[in-house]
Short mmCIF file of C-alpha atoms and ligand atoms in Angstrom, two decimals:
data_model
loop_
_atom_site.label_atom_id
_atom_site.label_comp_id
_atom_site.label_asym_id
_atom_site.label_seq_id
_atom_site.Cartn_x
_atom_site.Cartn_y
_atom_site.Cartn_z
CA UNK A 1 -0.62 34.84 -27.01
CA UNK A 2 -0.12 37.82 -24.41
CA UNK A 3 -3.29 38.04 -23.68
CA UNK A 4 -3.92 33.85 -23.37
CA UNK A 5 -1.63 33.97 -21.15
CA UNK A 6 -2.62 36.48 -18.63
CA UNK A 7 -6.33 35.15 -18.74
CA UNK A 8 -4.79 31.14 -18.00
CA UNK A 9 -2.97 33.18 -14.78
CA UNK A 10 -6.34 35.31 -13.95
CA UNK A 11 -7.97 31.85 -14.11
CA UNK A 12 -5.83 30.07 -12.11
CA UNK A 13 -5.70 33.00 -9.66
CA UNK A 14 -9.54 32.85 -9.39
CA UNK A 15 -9.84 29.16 -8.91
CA UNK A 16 -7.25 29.09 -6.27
CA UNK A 17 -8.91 31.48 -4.86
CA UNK A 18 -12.16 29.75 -4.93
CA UNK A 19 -10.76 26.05 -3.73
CA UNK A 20 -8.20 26.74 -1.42
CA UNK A 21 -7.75 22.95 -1.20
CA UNK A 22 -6.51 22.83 -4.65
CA UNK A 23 -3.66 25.24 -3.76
CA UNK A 24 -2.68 25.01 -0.63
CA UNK A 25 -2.79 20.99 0.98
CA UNK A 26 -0.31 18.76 1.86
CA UNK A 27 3.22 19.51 0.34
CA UNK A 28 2.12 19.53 -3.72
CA UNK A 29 5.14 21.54 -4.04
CA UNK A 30 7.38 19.71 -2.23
CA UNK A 31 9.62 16.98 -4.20
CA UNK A 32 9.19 13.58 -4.80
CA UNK A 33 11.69 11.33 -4.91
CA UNK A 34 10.57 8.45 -6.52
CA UNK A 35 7.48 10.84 -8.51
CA UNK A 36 6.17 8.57 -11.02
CA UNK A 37 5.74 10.93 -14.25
CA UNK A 38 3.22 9.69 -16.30
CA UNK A 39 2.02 6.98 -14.36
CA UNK A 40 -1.32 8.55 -12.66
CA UNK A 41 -3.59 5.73 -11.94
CA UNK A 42 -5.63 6.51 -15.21
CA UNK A 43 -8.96 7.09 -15.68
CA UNK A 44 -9.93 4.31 -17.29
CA UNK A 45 -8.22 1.90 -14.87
CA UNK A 46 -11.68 -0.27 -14.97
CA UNK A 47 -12.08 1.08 -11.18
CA UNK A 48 -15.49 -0.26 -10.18
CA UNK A 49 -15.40 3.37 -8.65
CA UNK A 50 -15.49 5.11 -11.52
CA UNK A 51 -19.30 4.60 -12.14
CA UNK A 52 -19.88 6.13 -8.90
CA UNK A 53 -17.99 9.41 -8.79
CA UNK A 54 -20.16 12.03 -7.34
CA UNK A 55 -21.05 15.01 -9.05
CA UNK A 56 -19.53 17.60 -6.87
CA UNK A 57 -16.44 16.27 -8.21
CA UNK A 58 -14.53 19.61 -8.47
CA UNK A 59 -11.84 20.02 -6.37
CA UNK A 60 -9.31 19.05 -8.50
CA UNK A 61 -6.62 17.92 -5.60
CA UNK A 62 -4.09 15.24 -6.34
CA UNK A 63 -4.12 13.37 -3.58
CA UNK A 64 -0.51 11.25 -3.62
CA UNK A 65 -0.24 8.34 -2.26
CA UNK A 66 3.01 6.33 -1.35
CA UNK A 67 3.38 2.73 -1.60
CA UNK A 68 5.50 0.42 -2.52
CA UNK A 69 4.49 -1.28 -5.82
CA UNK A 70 5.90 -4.89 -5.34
CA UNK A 71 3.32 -6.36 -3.22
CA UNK A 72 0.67 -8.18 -5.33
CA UNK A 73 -2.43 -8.20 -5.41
CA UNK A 74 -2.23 -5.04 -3.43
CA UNK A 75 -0.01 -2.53 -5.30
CA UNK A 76 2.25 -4.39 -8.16
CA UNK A 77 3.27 -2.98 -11.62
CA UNK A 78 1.59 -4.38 -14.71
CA UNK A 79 4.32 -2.77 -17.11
CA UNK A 80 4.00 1.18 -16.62
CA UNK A 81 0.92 0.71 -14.97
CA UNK A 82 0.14 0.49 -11.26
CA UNK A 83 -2.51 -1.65 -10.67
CA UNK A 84 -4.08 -3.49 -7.67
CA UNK A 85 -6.53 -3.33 -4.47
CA UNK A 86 -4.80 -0.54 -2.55
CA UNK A 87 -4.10 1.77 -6.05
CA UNK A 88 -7.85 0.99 -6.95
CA UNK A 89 -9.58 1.71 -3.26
CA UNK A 90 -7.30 4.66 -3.07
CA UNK A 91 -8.53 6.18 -6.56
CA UNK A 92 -12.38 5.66 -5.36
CA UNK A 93 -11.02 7.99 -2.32
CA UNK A 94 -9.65 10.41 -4.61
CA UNK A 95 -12.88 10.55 -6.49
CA UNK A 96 -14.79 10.46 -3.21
CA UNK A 97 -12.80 13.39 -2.39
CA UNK A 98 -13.75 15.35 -5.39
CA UNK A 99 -9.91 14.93 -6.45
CA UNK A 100 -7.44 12.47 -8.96
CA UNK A 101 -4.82 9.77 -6.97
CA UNK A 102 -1.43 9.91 -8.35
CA UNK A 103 0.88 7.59 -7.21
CA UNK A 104 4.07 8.22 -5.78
CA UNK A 105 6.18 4.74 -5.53
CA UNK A 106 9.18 4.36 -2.95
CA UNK A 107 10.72 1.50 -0.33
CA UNK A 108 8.29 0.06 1.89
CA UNK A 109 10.19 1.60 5.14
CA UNK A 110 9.81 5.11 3.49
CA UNK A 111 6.07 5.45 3.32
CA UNK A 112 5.98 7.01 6.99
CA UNK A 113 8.38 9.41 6.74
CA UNK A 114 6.92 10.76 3.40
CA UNK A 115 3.60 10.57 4.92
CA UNK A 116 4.85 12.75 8.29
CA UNK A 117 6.94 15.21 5.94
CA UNK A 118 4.08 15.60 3.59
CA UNK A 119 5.51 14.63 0.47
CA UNK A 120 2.22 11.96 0.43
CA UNK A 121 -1.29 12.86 1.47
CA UNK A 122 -1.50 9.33 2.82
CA UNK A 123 0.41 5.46 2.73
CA UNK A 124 -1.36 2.64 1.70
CA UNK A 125 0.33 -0.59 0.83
CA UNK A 126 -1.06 -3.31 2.55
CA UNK A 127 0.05 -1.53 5.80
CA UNK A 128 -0.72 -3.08 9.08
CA UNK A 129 -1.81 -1.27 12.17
CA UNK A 130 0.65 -1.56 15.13
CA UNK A 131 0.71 -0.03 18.28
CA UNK A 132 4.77 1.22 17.25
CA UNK A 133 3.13 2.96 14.29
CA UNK A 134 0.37 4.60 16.09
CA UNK A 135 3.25 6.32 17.38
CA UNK A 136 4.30 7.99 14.50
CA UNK A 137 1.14 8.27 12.20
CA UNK A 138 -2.87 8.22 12.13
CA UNK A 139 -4.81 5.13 10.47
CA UNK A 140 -8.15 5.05 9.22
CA UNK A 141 -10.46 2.41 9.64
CA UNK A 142 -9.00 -1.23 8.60
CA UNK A 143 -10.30 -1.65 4.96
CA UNK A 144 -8.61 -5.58 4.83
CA UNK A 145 -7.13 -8.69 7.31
CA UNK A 146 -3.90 -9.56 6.30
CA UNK A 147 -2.17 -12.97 8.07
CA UNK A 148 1.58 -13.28 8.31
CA UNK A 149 2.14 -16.32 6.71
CA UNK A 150 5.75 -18.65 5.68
CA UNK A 151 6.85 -19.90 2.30
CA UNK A 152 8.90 -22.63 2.17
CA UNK A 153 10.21 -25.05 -0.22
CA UNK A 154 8.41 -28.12 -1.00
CA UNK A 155 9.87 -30.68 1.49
CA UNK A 156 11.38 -28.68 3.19
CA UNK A 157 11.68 -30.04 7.03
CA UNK A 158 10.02 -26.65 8.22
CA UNK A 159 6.42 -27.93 9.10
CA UNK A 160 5.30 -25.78 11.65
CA UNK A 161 6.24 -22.40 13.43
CA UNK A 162 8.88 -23.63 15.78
CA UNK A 163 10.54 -25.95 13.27
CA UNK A 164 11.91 -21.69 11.97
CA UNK A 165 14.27 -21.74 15.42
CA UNK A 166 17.95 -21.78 14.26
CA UNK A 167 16.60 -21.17 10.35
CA UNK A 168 17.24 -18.43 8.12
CA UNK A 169 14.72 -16.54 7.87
CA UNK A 170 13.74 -14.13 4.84
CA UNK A 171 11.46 -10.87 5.00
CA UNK A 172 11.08 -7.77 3.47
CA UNK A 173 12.49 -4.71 5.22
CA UNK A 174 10.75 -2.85 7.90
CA UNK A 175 7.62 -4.92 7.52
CA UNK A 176 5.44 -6.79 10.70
CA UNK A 177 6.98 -9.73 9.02
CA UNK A 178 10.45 -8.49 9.60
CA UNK A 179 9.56 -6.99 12.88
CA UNK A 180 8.16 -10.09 14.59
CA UNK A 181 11.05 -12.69 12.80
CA UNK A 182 13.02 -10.76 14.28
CA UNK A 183 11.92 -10.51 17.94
CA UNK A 184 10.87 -14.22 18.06
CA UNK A 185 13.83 -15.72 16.23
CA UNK A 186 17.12 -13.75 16.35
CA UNK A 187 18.36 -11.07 14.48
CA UNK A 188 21.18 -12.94 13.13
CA UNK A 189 18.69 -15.18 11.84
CA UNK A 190 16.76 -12.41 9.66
CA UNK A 191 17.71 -11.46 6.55
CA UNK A 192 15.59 -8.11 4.91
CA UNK A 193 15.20 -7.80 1.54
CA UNK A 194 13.63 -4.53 -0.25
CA UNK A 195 11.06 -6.13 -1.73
CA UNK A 196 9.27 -9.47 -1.23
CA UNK A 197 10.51 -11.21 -4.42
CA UNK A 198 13.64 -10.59 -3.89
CA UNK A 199 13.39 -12.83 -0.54
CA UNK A 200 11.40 -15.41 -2.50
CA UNK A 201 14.66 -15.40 -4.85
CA UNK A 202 16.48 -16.15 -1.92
CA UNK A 203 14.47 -19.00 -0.72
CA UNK A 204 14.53 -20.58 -4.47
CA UNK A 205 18.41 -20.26 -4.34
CA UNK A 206 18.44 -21.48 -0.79
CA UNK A 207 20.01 -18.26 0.61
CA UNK A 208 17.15 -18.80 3.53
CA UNK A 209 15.12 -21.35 4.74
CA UNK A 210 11.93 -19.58 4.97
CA UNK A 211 10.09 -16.24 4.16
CA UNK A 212 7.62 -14.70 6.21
CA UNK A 213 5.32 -12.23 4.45
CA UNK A 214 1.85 -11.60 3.94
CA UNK A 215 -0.33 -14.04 2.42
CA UNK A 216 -1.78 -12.81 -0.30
CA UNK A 217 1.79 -11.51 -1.82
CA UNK A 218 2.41 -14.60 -0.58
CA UNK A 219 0.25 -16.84 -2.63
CA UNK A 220 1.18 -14.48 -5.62
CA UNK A 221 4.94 -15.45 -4.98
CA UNK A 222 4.16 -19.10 -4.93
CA UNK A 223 2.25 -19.04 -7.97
CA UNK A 224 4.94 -17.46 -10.27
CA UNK A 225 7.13 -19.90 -8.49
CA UNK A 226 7.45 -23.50 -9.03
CA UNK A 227 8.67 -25.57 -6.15
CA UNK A 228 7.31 -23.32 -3.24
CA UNK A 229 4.42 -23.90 -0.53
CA UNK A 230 3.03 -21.90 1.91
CA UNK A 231 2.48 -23.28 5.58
CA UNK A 232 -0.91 -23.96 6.83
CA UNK A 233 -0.11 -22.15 9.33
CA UNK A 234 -1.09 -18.19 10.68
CA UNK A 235 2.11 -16.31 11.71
CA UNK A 236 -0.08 -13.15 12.96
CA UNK A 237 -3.80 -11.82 11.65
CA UNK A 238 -3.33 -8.19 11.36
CA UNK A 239 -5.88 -4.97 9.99
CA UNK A 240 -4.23 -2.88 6.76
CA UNK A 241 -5.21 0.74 7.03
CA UNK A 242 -4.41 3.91 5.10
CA UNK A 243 -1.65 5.71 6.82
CA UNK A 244 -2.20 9.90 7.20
CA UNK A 245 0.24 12.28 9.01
CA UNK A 246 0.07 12.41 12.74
CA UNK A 247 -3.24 14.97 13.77
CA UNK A 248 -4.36 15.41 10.15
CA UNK A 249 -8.04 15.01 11.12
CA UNK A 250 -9.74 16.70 8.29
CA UNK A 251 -7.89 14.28 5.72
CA UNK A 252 -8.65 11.34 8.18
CA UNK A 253 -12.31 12.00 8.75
CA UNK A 254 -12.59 12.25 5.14
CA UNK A 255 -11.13 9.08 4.28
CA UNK A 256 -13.06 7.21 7.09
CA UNK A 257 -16.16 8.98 5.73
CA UNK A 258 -15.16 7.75 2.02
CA UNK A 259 -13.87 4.20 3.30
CA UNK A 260 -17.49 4.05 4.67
CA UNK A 261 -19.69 4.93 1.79
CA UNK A 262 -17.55 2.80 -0.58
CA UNK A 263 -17.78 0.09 2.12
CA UNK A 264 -21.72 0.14 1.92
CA UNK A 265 -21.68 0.67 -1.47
CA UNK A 266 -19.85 -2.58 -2.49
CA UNK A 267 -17.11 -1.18 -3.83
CA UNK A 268 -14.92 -2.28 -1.62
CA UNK A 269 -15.66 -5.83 -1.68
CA UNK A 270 -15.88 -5.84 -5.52
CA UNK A 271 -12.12 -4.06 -5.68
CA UNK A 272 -11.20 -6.91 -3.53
CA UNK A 273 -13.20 -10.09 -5.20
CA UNK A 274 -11.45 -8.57 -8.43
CA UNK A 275 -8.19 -9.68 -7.38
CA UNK A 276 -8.79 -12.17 -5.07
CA UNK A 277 -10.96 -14.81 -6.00
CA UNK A 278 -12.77 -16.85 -3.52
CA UNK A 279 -11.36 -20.24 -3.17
N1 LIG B 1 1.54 -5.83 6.17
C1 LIG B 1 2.95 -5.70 6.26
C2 LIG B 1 3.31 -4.49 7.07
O1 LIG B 1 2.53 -3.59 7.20
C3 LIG B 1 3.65 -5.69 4.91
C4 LIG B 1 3.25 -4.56 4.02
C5 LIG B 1 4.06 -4.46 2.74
O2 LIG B 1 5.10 -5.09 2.59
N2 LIG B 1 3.61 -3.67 1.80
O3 LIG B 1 4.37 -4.37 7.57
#
């Protein structure tokens, strides 16, 4: 038992030694808040990547990834399981990387400040690149076009952008949806929720007028909701990319280099036509 022992430490010694990646890296040891035991994105989560994991793939990092898992088809919950475009793209990383994904879940307005203390190697979450956020964090190549889009009710006498002045307005907290509501129609007029059901809930009960979120979440909403339509109209056409702390250029070259080859290979676009289907 002893001796079992000391060998598993010599071993662990040696291959620490050997792949200082696997030891060292971006906060393992710090504390998650939100750590989501159990819940790895698993192996067999029919990622189209899976097929293509190289053979050098022996570093054995966990790369953790925040999101927020309420923002379908992107990152949603299907019981315990996470599932969705940015969990799959971000396991083919992983794997790309030579490493697993776990997933570390938290608020949407969290994801970069556990990405710039570390206690994530990177956010993705159907995260839009601003200038404001260029401020605090790195982005990788855009890997999707999301549109800011509004949900009303059916009827409703909100027919085009500037019928929302004077409205209440819905949005999730801290997102470009939130941020622009806000600037073009009034604080008092915005009301944040955490996640972007719970401001479709509000909109059903009539606590707002409209919701402004992204459109695929978006047509998710409306479909699980009866009574609900989306305007045909485009709020704001923004790029999602993967979030890494500020200067981390090794971990952002690598992604970019990963985004790439799984961008050439199809994977991409087959993680994506999985989820959303062409209309
Ligand atoms: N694309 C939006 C943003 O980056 C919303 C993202 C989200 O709610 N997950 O702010």
């Amino acid at each position: 038992m002893k001796f079992t022992k000391i060998l598993a430490l010599l071993l662990a010694a040696i291959m620490c030694f050997g792949m200082l990646t696997a030891c060292g890296g971006s906060g393992d040891d710090k504390k998650t808040t939100d750590s989501t035991e159990g819940t790895k994105a698993p192996a067999d989560s029919n990622s189209p990547a899976d097929s293509d994991a190289p053979a050098d793939n022996t570093s054995g990092k966990v790369f953790k990834m925040g999101t927020n898992a309420a923002f379908p088809p992107y990152e949603y919950k299907e019981g315990e399981k996470f599932v969705g475009i940015d969990v799959e793209i971000a396991d083919a990383i992983a794997k790309k990387l030579g490493g697993t994904l776990e997933i570390v879940d938290m608020e949407f307005d969290s994801i970069i400040t556990a990405v710039n203390q570390g206690e994530v190697d990177f956010g993705i979450a159907g995260m839009t690149v601003t200038e404001d956020r260029l401020l605090e964090v790195d982005f990788t190549s855009s890997y999707a076009t999301g549109v800011q889009v509004v949900i009303v009710k059916e009827g409703s006498d909100i027919k085009s952008l500037d019928d929302l002045e004077g409205k209440k307005i819905g949005v999730q907290l801290g997102t470009t949806g939130d941020i622009y509501a806000t600037d073009d129609y009034g604080k008092e007029f915005v009301t944040q929720y955490g996640k972007g059901a719970d401001a479709v809930i509000a909109l059903k009960g009539g606590d707002v007028d409209a919701v402004i979120i992204d459109n695929e979440p978006a047509k998710a909403f409306v479909a699980e909701n009866e009574g609900l339509t989306i305007l045909d109209t485009e709020y704001a056409v923004e790029d999602y990319a993967i979030a890494v702390k500020k200067g981390n250029t090794d971990l952002l070259d690598d992604i970019n280099e990963a985004l790439e080859e799984l961008t050439v290979d199809g994977t991409i676009d087959r993680i994506i036509a999985k989820y959303i289907k062409a209309e």
